[in-house]
Coordinates of C-alpha atoms in Angstrom, one line a residue:
M4 CA 57.4 126.2 -18.5
K5 CA 55.5 124.7 -15.5
G6 CA 57.5 121.6 -15.9
S7 CA 60.6 123.6 -15.9
V8 CA 59.6 125.5 -12.8
R9 CA 58.5 122.2 -11.0
F10 CA 62.3 120.8 -11.9
V11 CA 63.9 123.9 -10.5
A12 CA 61.9 123.6 -7.2
I13 CA 62.5 120.3 -7.0
G14 CA 66.5 120.9 -7.6
I15 CA 66.3 123.4 -5.0
V16 CA 64.5 121.6 -2.1
L17 CA 67.1 118.6 -2.9
L18 CA 70.0 121.3 -2.7
L19 CA 68.7 122.4 0.6
A20 CA 68.2 118.7 1.9
G21 CA 71.8 117.8 1.1
A22 CA 73.1 120.9 2.8
F23 CA 71.0 120.3 6.0
V24 CA 72.6 116.5 5.9
Y25 CA 76.0 118.0 5.4
V26 CA 75.6 120.7 8.3
S27 CA 73.9 117.8 10.9
R28 CA 77.0 115.6 10.0
R29 CA 79.3 118.4 10.9
Q30 CA 77.5 119.1 14.2
Q31 CA 77.5 115.4 15.1
A32 CA 81.4 115.2 14.6
Q33 CA 82.0 118.1 16.7
L34 CA 79.8 116.9 19.5
R35 CA 81.5 113.6 19.7
A36 CA 84.8 115.4 19.6
N37 CA 83.9 117.4 22.4
L38 CA 82.7 114.3 24.2
A39 CA 85.7 112.5 23.8
R40 CA 87.8 115.4 25.0
A41 CA 85.6 115.7 27.9
R42 CA 86.2 112.0 28.9
E43 CA 89.8 112.2 28.2
E44 CA 89.9 115.3 30.6
L45 CA 87.9 113.4 33.3
R46 CA 90.0 110.2 32.9
A47 CA 93.2 112.7 33.5
A48 CA 91.8 114.4 36.6
V49 CA 92.7 113.3 40.0
P50 CA 90.1 112.2 42.2
V51 CA 89.9 114.1 45.3
E52 CA 87.9 114.4 48.7
V53 CA 87.6 118.1 49.7
V54 CA 86.4 119.9 52.9
R55 CA 85.7 123.6 53.7
P56 CA 87.4 125.2 56.6
F57 CA 85.1 125.9 59.7
R58 CA 85.2 127.3 63.0
R59 CA 85.0 125.3 66.4
E60 CA 86.7 125.3 69.8
L61 CA 90.1 124.0 69.7
T62 CA 92.2 122.9 72.8
E63 CA 95.8 122.8 73.1
T64 CA 97.3 119.8 75.1
I65 CA 100.4 118.1 76.4
Q66 CA 100.6 114.4 76.7
V67 CA 102.1 112.8 79.8
M68 CA 102.5 109.8 81.6
G69 CA 103.2 108.9 85.2
T70 CA 102.3 106.9 88.1
I71 CA 99.3 107.0 90.7
K72 CA 100.2 107.7 94.0
A73 CA 98.5 108.0 97.6
L74 CA 98.7 111.5 99.2
Q75 CA 99.7 109.7 102.3
D76 CA 101.9 106.8 102.2
V77 CA 103.2 105.8 105.5
T78 CA 106.0 103.3 106.3
I79 CA 105.5 101.3 109.4
G80 CA 108.2 100.2 111.7
S81 CA 109.3 99.2 115.3
E82 CA 111.4 101.5 117.7
L83 CA 112.2 98.4 119.5
V84 CA 114.1 95.2 118.9
G85 CA 111.8 92.4 119.6
R86 CA 109.8 89.3 118.8
V87 CA 106.4 89.7 117.0
V88 CA 103.5 87.8 118.7
F89 CA 100.8 89.1 117.0
V90 CA 100.0 90.6 113.4
G91 CA 96.8 92.4 112.9
A92 CA 96.3 92.8 109.1
R93 CA 97.1 91.5 105.8
E94 CA 97.9 93.2 102.5
G95 CA 94.7 94.8 101.1
D96 CA 93.1 94.9 104.4
F97 CA 91.6 98.6 105.2
V98 CA 92.3 99.7 108.8
K99 CA 91.3 102.5 110.7
A100 CA 93.4 105.0 112.7
G101 CA 94.5 103.7 116.0
Q102 CA 93.9 100.0 115.2
V103 CA 96.6 97.5 116.4
L104 CA 98.8 96.3 113.6
L105 CA 101.6 94.5 115.4
L106 CA 102.3 93.4 119.0
L107 CA 105.9 92.5 120.1
D108 CA 106.8 90.3 123.2
D109 CA 106.5 92.6 126.3
S110 CA 107.4 89.9 128.8
A111 CA 110.9 91.6 129.6
L112 CA 109.6 94.9 129.6
R113 CA 106.9 94.2 131.7
A114 CA 109.3 93.0 134.6
Q115 CA 111.4 96.1 134.1
V116 CA 108.2 98.0 134.5
D117 CA 107.4 96.0 137.5
Q118 CA 110.8 96.6 139.0
A119 CA 110.7 100.3 138.2
R120 CA 107.3 100.7 139.7
A121 CA 108.6 98.9 143.1
A122 CA 111.5 101.2 143.1
Y123 CA 109.3 104.0 142.6
L124 CA 107.2 103.0 145.5
Q125 CA 110.1 102.3 147.7
A126 CA 111.5 105.9 147.0
L127 CA 108.3 107.5 147.7
T128 CA 107.8 105.8 151.0
R129 CA 111.5 106.7 151.9
Y130 CA 110.5 110.3 151.0
E131 CA 107.5 110.3 153.2
Q132 CA 109.4 108.7 156.1
V133 CA 112.0 111.3 156.1
K134 CA 109.4 114.2 156.1
A135 CA 107.7 112.5 158.9
A136 CA 110.5 111.3 160.8
I137 CA 111.8 113.5 163.7
Q138 CA 114.1 111.1 165.4
I139 CA 115.2 107.5 164.0
P140 CA 115.9 105.1 166.7
S141 CA 119.3 103.3 166.8
T142 CA 117.4 100.1 166.8
Q143 CA 116.6 100.4 163.4
A144 CA 120.2 100.2 162.1
D145 CA 119.9 96.6 161.2
T146 CA 116.6 97.1 159.4
E147 CA 117.9 99.8 157.4
V148 CA 121.0 97.8 156.5
E149 CA 118.8 95.0 155.2
Q150 CA 116.7 97.4 153.2
A151 CA 119.7 99.0 151.6
L152 CA 121.3 95.7 150.8
A153 CA 118.0 94.4 149.0
Q154 CA 117.8 97.8 147.3
L155 CA 121.4 97.8 146.1
E156 CA 120.8 94.3 144.9
Q157 CA 117.7 95.3 142.8
L158 CA 119.7 98.4 141.4
Q159 CA 122.8 96.1 140.5
T160 CA 120.2 93.8 138.4
R161 CA 118.9 96.7 136.7
L162 CA 122.1 97.9 135.6
K163 CA 123.4 94.4 134.3
Q164 CA 120.2 94.3 132.3
L165 CA 120.6 97.6 130.7
K166 CA 124.2 96.9 130.1
T167 CA 123.1 93.6 128.2
S168 CA 120.3 95.7 126.4
R169 CA 122.8 98.4 125.4
E170 CA 125.0 95.8 123.8
L171 CA 122.2 94.1 121.8
T172 CA 121.0 97.4 120.8
Y173 CA 124.4 98.6 119.5
R174 CA 124.9 95.4 117.5
E175 CA 121.1 95.3 116.1
T176 CA 121.5 99.1 114.8
D177 CA 125.0 98.8 113.6
L178 CA 123.6 95.8 111.6
T179 CA 120.5 97.7 110.5
V180 CA 122.5 100.7 109.2
Q181 CA 125.0 98.3 107.3
Q182 CA 121.9 96.5 105.8
A183 CA 120.2 99.8 104.8
E184 CA 123.5 101.1 103.4
A185 CA 123.9 98.0 101.2
L186 CA 120.1 98.4 100.1
V187 CA 120.9 102.2 99.3
E188 CA 124.1 101.2 96.9
T189 CA 122.2 98.5 95.3
A190 CA 119.1 100.5 94.4
R191 CA 121.2 103.5 93.3
H192 CA 123.2 101.2 91.1
R193 CA 120.0 99.8 89.7
V194 CA 118.6 103.4 88.9
Q195 CA 122.1 104.5 87.1
E196 CA 121.9 101.1 85.0
L197 CA 118.1 101.8 84.0
E198 CA 119.0 105.3 83.4
R199 CA 121.8 104.5 81.1
Q200 CA 119.7 101.8 79.3
Y201 CA 116.9 104.4 78.9
E202 CA 119.3 106.9 77.4
I203 CA 120.6 104.4 74.7
L204 CA 117.2 103.1 74.0
D205 CA 115.6 106.8 73.6
E206 CA 118.6 107.6 71.4
Q207 CA 118.1 104.6 69.2
L208 CA 114.6 104.9 69.0
R209 CA 115.0 108.8 67.7
N210 CA 117.4 107.5 65.2
Q211 CA 115.1 104.8 64.1
L212 CA 112.2 106.8 64.0
Q213 CA 114.1 109.5 62.0
Q214 CA 115.6 106.9 59.6
A215 CA 112.1 105.4 59.3
E216 CA 110.5 108.6 58.2
A217 CA 113.4 109.6 55.9
E218 CA 112.9 106.3 53.9
K219 CA 109.2 106.8 53.7
R220 CA 109.5 110.2 52.2
A221 CA 112.4 109.1 50.2
A222 CA 110.2 106.2 48.9
E223 CA 107.0 108.5 48.3
L224 CA 109.3 110.8 46.3
T225 CA 110.7 108.1 44.4
L226 CA 107.5 106.6 43.3
K227 CA 106.3 110.2 42.6
K228 CA 109.1 110.8 40.2
L229 CA 109.0 107.6 38.6
R230 CA 105.2 108.4 37.6
E231 CA 105.9 111.7 36.7
G232 CA 109.2 111.5 35.0
A233 CA 112.5 113.0 36.0
R234 CA 113.5 116.6 35.7
P235 CA 117.0 117.8 35.9
Q236 CA 116.5 119.1 39.4
E237 CA 115.1 115.9 40.8
K238 CA 118.1 114.1 39.4
E239 CA 120.1 116.4 41.6
Q240 CA 117.8 115.9 44.4
A241 CA 117.9 112.0 44.1
R242 CA 121.7 112.1 44.4
Q243 CA 121.4 114.2 47.3
Q244 CA 119.1 111.7 48.8
L245 CA 121.5 108.9 47.8
L246 CA 124.6 110.9 49.6
A247 CA 122.1 111.1 52.7
A248 CA 121.3 107.4 52.7
E249 CA 125.3 107.0 52.7
A250 CA 125.8 109.2 55.6
N251 CA 122.9 107.5 57.3
L252 CA 124.5 104.2 56.8
R253 CA 127.9 105.4 58.1
N254 CA 126.1 106.6 61.1
A255 CA 124.5 103.2 61.7
T256 CA 127.6 101.4 61.1
L257 CA 129.5 103.6 63.8
N258 CA 126.5 103.1 66.2
Y259 CA 126.5 99.3 65.7
E260 CA 130.4 99.2 66.3
R261 CA 129.9 101.2 69.5
A262 CA 127.1 98.9 70.7
Q263 CA 129.1 95.9 70.2
K264 CA 132.1 97.2 72.1
L265 CA 129.5 98.1 74.9
Y266 CA 128.0 94.5 74.6
E267 CA 131.4 93.0 75.1
Q268 CA 131.9 95.2 78.1
G269 CA 128.6 94.3 79.7
A270 CA 127.4 97.5 79.8
M271 CA 124.4 96.8 77.2
A272 CA 121.9 94.1 77.0
K273 CA 121.8 91.6 73.8
A274 CA 118.3 93.0 72.9
Q275 CA 119.9 96.5 72.4
L276 CA 123.0 95.0 70.5
D277 CA 120.5 93.2 68.2
E278 CA 118.4 96.6 67.8
A279 CA 121.7 98.4 66.7
Q280 CA 122.2 95.6 64.2
R281 CA 118.5 95.9 63.0
L282 CA 119.3 99.3 62.5
L283 CA 122.4 99.0 60.5
E284 CA 120.5 96.5 58.1
T285 CA 117.7 99.1 57.8
A286 CA 120.3 101.5 57.0
K287 CA 121.9 99.6 54.3
A288 CA 118.4 98.6 52.8
A289 CA 117.7 102.4 52.6
Y290 CA 121.1 103.0 51.1
E291 CA 120.4 100.5 48.4
S292 CA 116.7 101.8 48.0
A293 CA 118.2 105.4 47.4
K294 CA 120.9 104.1 45.0
A295 CA 118.2 102.0 43.1
A296 CA 116.1 105.3 42.9
Y297 CA 118.8 107.3 41.7
D298 CA 119.5 104.6 39.1
L299 CA 115.9 104.7 38.1
V300 CA 115.8 108.5 37.8
L301 CA 118.9 108.3 35.3
E302 CA 117.3 105.5 33.4
G303 CA 113.8 106.4 33.2
A304 CA 110.5 104.8 34.7
R305 CA 109.3 101.4 33.6
A306 CA 106.4 99.6 34.7
E307 CA 108.2 97.1 36.8
D308 CA 110.1 99.9 38.4
I309 CA 107.0 101.5 39.5
A310 CA 105.6 98.2 40.8
V311 CA 108.9 98.0 42.9
A312 CA 108.8 101.8 44.0
E313 CA 105.5 101.0 45.4
E314 CA 106.5 97.9 47.2
R315 CA 109.4 99.9 48.7
L316 CA 107.1 102.4 50.0
R317 CA 104.7 99.7 51.5
Q318 CA 107.9 98.2 53.3
A319 CA 109.0 101.9 54.4
E320 CA 105.5 102.6 55.8
A321 CA 105.6 99.3 57.7
N322 CA 109.0 100.1 59.1
L323 CA 107.8 103.4 60.2
R324 CA 105.1 101.5 62.0
N325 CA 107.7 99.1 63.6
A326 CA 109.7 101.9 64.8
Q327 CA 106.6 103.6 66.4
A328 CA 105.8 100.3 68.2
V329 CA 109.3 100.3 69.8
Q330 CA 108.2 103.5 71.8
K331 CA 106.1 100.9 73.9
Q332 CA 109.3 99.4 75.1
R333 CA 110.7 102.6 76.0
D334 CA 107.6 103.5 77.9
I335 CA 107.9 100.0 79.7
L336 CA 111.5 100.8 80.6
R337 CA 110.7 104.4 82.0
S338 CA 108.2 102.7 84.2
Q339 CA 110.7 100.4 85.4
L340 CA 113.2 103.5 86.0
E341 CA 110.3 105.3 88.1
S342 CA 109.9 102.1 90.1
A343 CA 113.7 101.9 90.8
R344 CA 113.9 105.6 91.7
A345 CA 111.0 105.0 94.2
Q346 CA 112.7 101.9 95.6
L347 CA 115.8 104.0 96.1
R348 CA 114.1 106.6 97.7
Q349 CA 112.4 104.3 100.1
A350 CA 116.0 102.5 100.7
E351 CA 117.2 106.0 101.9
V352 CA 114.3 106.8 103.9
Q353 CA 115.2 103.1 105.6
L354 CA 118.8 104.5 106.3
E355 CA 117.7 107.6 107.8
L356 CA 115.3 105.7 110.1
A357 CA 118.2 103.1 111.0
K358 CA 120.6 106.0 111.5
A359 CA 118.2 107.8 113.8
A360 CA 117.9 104.6 115.7
Q361 CA 121.4 104.8 116.8
L362 CA 120.7 108.1 118.3
R363 CA 118.4 106.3 120.7
R364 CA 121.6 104.8 122.5
S365 CA 121.9 108.2 124.4
I366 CA 118.8 107.2 126.1
I367 CA 120.1 103.9 127.5
E368 CA 123.3 105.7 128.6
R369 CA 121.4 108.2 130.6
D370 CA 119.8 105.6 132.2
I371 CA 122.8 103.9 133.2
D372 CA 124.4 106.6 134.5
A373 CA 121.4 107.5 136.5
L374 CA 121.5 103.9 137.9
Q375 CA 125.1 104.3 138.8
A376 CA 124.5 107.3 140.5
Q377 CA 121.8 105.7 142.6
I378 CA 124.2 102.8 143.4
K379 CA 126.7 105.0 144.8
Q380 CA 124.5 106.7 146.8
L381 CA 123.0 103.8 148.2
Q382 CA 126.4 102.2 148.7
A383 CA 127.3 105.4 150.8
T384 CA 124.0 105.0 152.6
L385 CA 124.7 101.2 153.5
K386 CA 128.1 102.3 154.8
L387 CA 126.9 104.5 157.3
A388 CA 124.0 102.1 158.3
K389 CA 126.9 99.7 158.9
A390 CA 129.1 101.8 161.0
G391 CA 126.0 102.2 163.1
Q392 CA 125.7 106.0 162.5
V393 CA 122.0 107.1 163.2
R394 CA 120.7 110.5 162.3
K395 CA 118.6 112.0 165.1
F396 CA 116.9 114.7 163.3
T397 CA 115.9 115.2 159.9
S398 CA 117.7 117.9 157.9
A399 CA 116.2 119.7 154.8
K400 CA 119.0 118.5 152.8
D401 CA 117.9 114.8 153.5
V402 CA 114.3 115.7 152.5
E403 CA 115.6 117.3 149.1
L404 CA 118.0 114.0 148.5
A405 CA 114.9 111.8 149.1
R406 CA 112.7 114.0 146.9
I407 CA 115.4 114.0 143.8
Q408 CA 115.5 109.8 144.7
V409 CA 111.6 109.9 144.1
E410 CA 111.6 112.1 140.8
Q411 CA 114.7 109.6 139.5
A412 CA 112.7 106.6 140.3
K413 CA 109.6 107.9 138.8
A414 CA 111.5 109.1 135.3
M415 CA 112.8 105.5 135.3
L416 CA 109.4 104.2 135.7
D417 CA 107.9 106.7 133.0
N418 CA 110.7 105.3 130.3
A419 CA 109.8 101.7 131.2
L420 CA 106.2 102.4 130.5
A421 CA 107.1 104.2 127.3
M422 CA 109.1 101.5 126.0
L423 CA 106.3 98.9 126.9
R424 CA 103.8 101.2 125.0
K425 CA 106.2 100.7 121.9
T426 CA 105.4 97.1 121.7
V427 CA 102.0 97.8 120.4
I428 CA 102.2 99.2 116.9
T429 CA 98.9 101.0 115.6
A430 CA 97.9 102.4 112.5
P431 CA 98.7 106.3 112.3
V432 CA 95.8 107.0 109.8
S433 CA 93.0 105.0 108.2
G434 CA 93.9 103.4 105.0
Y435 CA 94.8 100.0 103.2
I436 CA 97.8 97.9 103.9
A437 CA 99.9 98.0 100.8
S438 CA 102.5 95.6 101.5
K439 CA 103.6 93.4 104.6
N440 CA 107.0 92.2 105.3
V441 CA 106.6 90.6 108.8
E442 CA 105.0 87.3 110.2
V443 CA 104.4 86.0 113.8
G444 CA 107.9 85.0 115.2
N445 CA 110.0 87.2 113.2
T446 CA 112.4 89.2 115.2
V447 CA 112.2 93.1 114.0
S448 CA 114.8 95.8 114.3
P449 CA 114.5 99.9 114.4
G450 CA 114.5 101.2 111.0
V451 CA 113.4 98.0 109.3
P452 CA 109.9 98.9 107.3
L453 CA 107.2 96.1 108.6
M454 CA 104.1 97.6 106.7
R455 CA 103.2 100.1 104.1
L456 CA 100.2 102.0 104.8
V457 CA 98.5 103.8 102.2
A458 CA 95.9 106.6 103.6
A459 CA 92.3 106.5 102.2
G460 CA 91.2 109.4 100.3
A461 CA 92.1 111.2 97.0
V462 CA 94.9 110.0 94.8
E463 CA 97.5 112.0 92.8
F464 CA 99.1 111.5 89.5
E465 CA 102.6 112.5 89.3
V466 CA 104.3 113.0 86.1
N467 CA 107.7 114.7 84.8
L468 CA 107.9 117.2 82.2
S469 CA 110.5 119.0 80.0
E470 CA 111.3 122.5 80.8
S471 CA 109.5 123.8 77.7
D472 CA 106.2 122.1 78.8
F473 CA 106.7 122.7 82.2
A474 CA 106.4 126.7 81.6
R475 CA 103.1 126.1 79.9
V476 CA 101.5 124.7 82.9
K477 CA 99.5 126.7 85.5
D478 CA 97.8 125.6 88.9
G479 CA 94.3 124.3 88.4
Q480 CA 94.5 123.4 84.8
P481 CA 92.2 120.5 84.0
V482 CA 93.7 117.2 83.1
F483 CA 92.2 113.9 81.8
V484 CA 93.7 110.7 82.9
K485 CA 93.6 107.0 81.4
V486 CA 94.6 104.2 83.6
E487 CA 95.8 101.0 82.2
T488 CA 93.7 99.2 84.9
L489 CA 90.4 101.0 83.7
P490 CA 90.1 100.3 79.9
G491 CA 87.6 102.9 78.3
R492 CA 87.6 105.2 81.6
I493 CA 88.9 108.8 81.8
L494 CA 89.4 110.4 85.3
K495 CA 89.3 114.1 85.3
G496 CA 91.4 116.2 87.7
F497 CA 93.4 119.3 88.1
V498 CA 97.2 120.6 88.2
S499 CA 97.6 121.0 92.2
K500 CA 101.2 121.3 92.8
L501 CA 104.3 122.5 90.4
V502 CA 107.8 121.5 91.8
P503 CA 109.9 124.5 90.4
V504 CA 113.4 122.2 90.9
A505 CA 114.5 120.1 88.0
E506 CA 115.8 116.6 88.7
V507 CA 119.4 116.3 88.5
A508 CA 119.4 112.9 86.7
S509 CA 116.5 113.7 83.9
R510 CA 116.8 117.2 83.7
Q511 CA 112.9 117.1 84.1
F512 CA 110.2 119.2 86.2
K513 CA 107.8 117.1 88.6
I514 CA 103.9 118.2 88.8
K515 CA 101.3 116.6 90.8
V516 CA 97.4 116.1 89.8
I517 CA 94.7 115.8 92.0
L518 CA 92.1 113.2 91.1
P519 CA 89.1 113.6 93.6
G520 CA 87.3 110.4 94.2
A521 CA 89.4 108.2 92.2
D522 CA 90.8 106.2 95.1
R523 CA 87.7 104.2 94.8
L524 CA 88.5 103.2 91.1
V525 CA 92.4 103.1 90.9
K526 CA 94.9 102.1 93.5
P527 CA 98.4 103.8 94.2
G528 CA 101.3 102.3 92.0
A529 CA 99.4 102.2 88.7
F530 CA 100.5 103.3 85.5
A531 CA 98.7 106.0 83.8
R532 CA 98.6 108.6 80.6
G533 CA 97.4 112.0 80.8
E534 CA 96.5 114.9 78.7
I535 CA 96.8 118.7 80.1
I536 CA 94.8 121.2 78.9
V537 CA 97.0 124.3 78.5
N538 CA 95.1 126.4 76.0
R539 CA 91.3 126.9 74.8
I540 CA 90.5 128.8 71.3
P541 CA 86.7 129.3 71.4
D542 CA 86.4 130.4 67.7
A543 CA 89.2 128.8 65.9
L544 CA 89.3 128.4 62.0
V545 CA 90.4 124.8 61.5
V546 CA 90.9 122.0 58.6
P547 CA 91.6 118.2 59.1
R548 CA 95.5 117.9 59.8
E549 CA 95.7 115.6 56.8
C550 CA 95.0 118.8 54.6
L551 CA 98.5 120.2 55.5
V552 CA 101.4 119.7 53.1
E553 CA 104.7 120.5 54.6
W554 CA 107.9 120.8 52.4
Q555 CA 111.4 122.2 53.3
G556 CA 110.1 124.0 56.4
R557 CA 106.7 125.3 54.5
I558 CA 103.3 124.6 54.9
S559 CA 100.6 124.8 52.3
V560 CA 97.2 123.4 51.2
F561 CA 95.6 122.7 47.9
V562 CA 92.2 124.6 47.1
V563 CA 90.1 123.7 44.3
A564 CA 89.6 126.4 41.9
D565 CA 86.7 126.7 39.6
G566 CA 85.7 123.0 40.7
K567 CA 88.4 121.4 38.4
V568 CA 91.9 122.7 39.2
A569 CA 94.1 122.1 42.5
R570 CA 96.2 125.2 43.3
Q571 CA 98.6 125.3 46.3
R572 CA 98.5 127.9 48.7
P573 CA 100.8 128.8 51.5
V574 CA 99.1 129.1 55.0
K575 CA 99.9 130.1 58.5
V576 CA 99.2 127.6 61.2
G577 CA 98.4 128.3 64.7
V578 CA 97.5 125.1 67.2
R579 CA 97.7 121.6 65.9
T580 CA 95.9 118.9 67.7
D581 CA 95.8 115.2 66.8
R582 CA 92.9 115.7 64.1
W583 CA 92.9 119.5 63.7
A584 CA 95.0 122.6 62.7
Q585 CA 94.2 126.1 63.1
I586 CA 94.5 128.2 60.1
L587 CA 95.5 131.8 60.8
E588 CA 96.3 132.9 57.3
G589 CA 95.8 131.6 53.6
V590 CA 92.2 130.2 53.3
T591 CA 89.0 131.1 54.6
E592 CA 85.5 129.3 55.1
N593 CA 84.6 129.9 51.5
D594 CA 87.5 128.0 50.1
T595 CA 87.4 124.1 49.2
V596 CA 90.5 122.4 50.4
V597 CA 91.6 119.3 49.3
R598 CA 91.7 116.5 52.1
S599 CA 92.7 113.2 50.3
G600 CA 94.8 112.6 47.2
L601 CA 97.6 115.1 48.1
E602 CA 100.1 112.6 47.1
R603 CA 99.3 112.9 43.3
L604 CA 98.8 116.8 43.4
S605 CA 100.9 119.9 42.2
D606 CA 100.0 123.2 41.4
G607 CA 97.6 123.2 38.4
T608 CA 96.6 119.5 38.5
P609 CA 93.4 118.8 37.1
V610 CA 91.1 117.4 40.2
R611 CA 87.6 115.4 40.0
I612 CA 85.8 116.0 43.2
M613 CA 84.4 112.7 44.5
E614 CA 81.3 112.5 46.7
V615 CA 81.7 111.4 50.4
E616 CA 79.1 109.4 51.9

């Protein structure tokens, strides 16, 4: 009996041990299956970087470019025709207000001053004699005749000199006006040519950027479709893209044909024709790419097709970078256009000065008329003296006539002294000599610029804005300026003047920015770029700009739900800067927003959050 019980107990133990082993193996198999599923899910999840929305101050800016200019820019010229005998400053020299810059040969004018002074003293002496004389003896008739003859000879010599000076002045002023008009016409033609080239290049650049961006988007979509497989709506979309690429090819063909005609007519540079040809080739490549993409959608994706699509995406990104690099050429051309406009304005100023010089002819004419009147009066006096007519008493009329002669002689002396002073050309303000167009020995004329003087002190940054940007700018707004001649340096200024009248040619508005103290660092004429702060948001909820997904006019972000699934969520965006985007609606500070890996996501895609160092 005891042996039977022992055998039963052993059987029960063996049965329990077998059951335990069986259950343990099932649990191990289940654990291995769960582990395999977890590994498979981990491999299928898209690795992403994430960020949480946070609050910070956000500044809205307008990017501008323009030229550094001086607050005072003075053109130094001569009011006389003469030979330069002294030049007192060179380009780059600092001069003080009143410092002598140029001296003209004054020998002829000094002789005229001496003659005018002698005539004045003689008229004054005559006036004093007339007032003091009670009776003029007849024995003085011969002396009066001699004096009258000598004075008449002096006046006639002076008249001859004035007529000679008048002829020379007329020729010089007419020639100066003609030269100034020719300069204005040349400068105006140059501005028109550069404006036409700028418009053509700007239009080509816009088309190139649009095409490059379209190619990049098309390549990205193509690659995504190849990886995910085509759906019916994707096939239709590929067909639409093929039609769009075909339309772009037709447009590029028309642009090239038009550029070729303009080049044959001499209205376009060879480089611009080459650019149009390159755009045509790019459009052809885009068309072939779209056609290949459409064929791939219909045929299905293969490994080699995906590799080709990836290469096309890289090529499209390179084309986009090349198109963006062309913007520098447009900036250079714009700088040349601004320089040509400045030259045109300077030529117009020279023309106005030359025309103003013509008005000074009237001064010489008045001097000649006054001198001729004196000659006639002296001839009448000489006639009376020769006839032996001696006045016994001095009348009030004689005294008044002598006084008038004194005033006339004094006016001629003052005029001669004023002309003599004009041979000394001084600096009107303190500053730097920006340019010098004269040397010792040159003959100068009125209206011709000889030096350009840039006043010392603050400089200003002058830029042009579109109508929409101009409406957002106010007086006193801060501006940060970078000058190419000062790499790594940022100058701070503020908006000082807004010109509310648009330029006819460009349809743009001009603003001026004061840069206090910057004259010690940068000189007028330098090209610069600026950033105008038009709005500050002190407590904006922001995410990096790369978090935004834009598609068909809608903006959204991907948020990570439960730490493992990406959900697409529409958002309302406010101000955007180079790095940040303000979120008005859609996410909060508690959400986890995807920052990288967006090109592989769609709503519901499993994700794996990567650690960012």
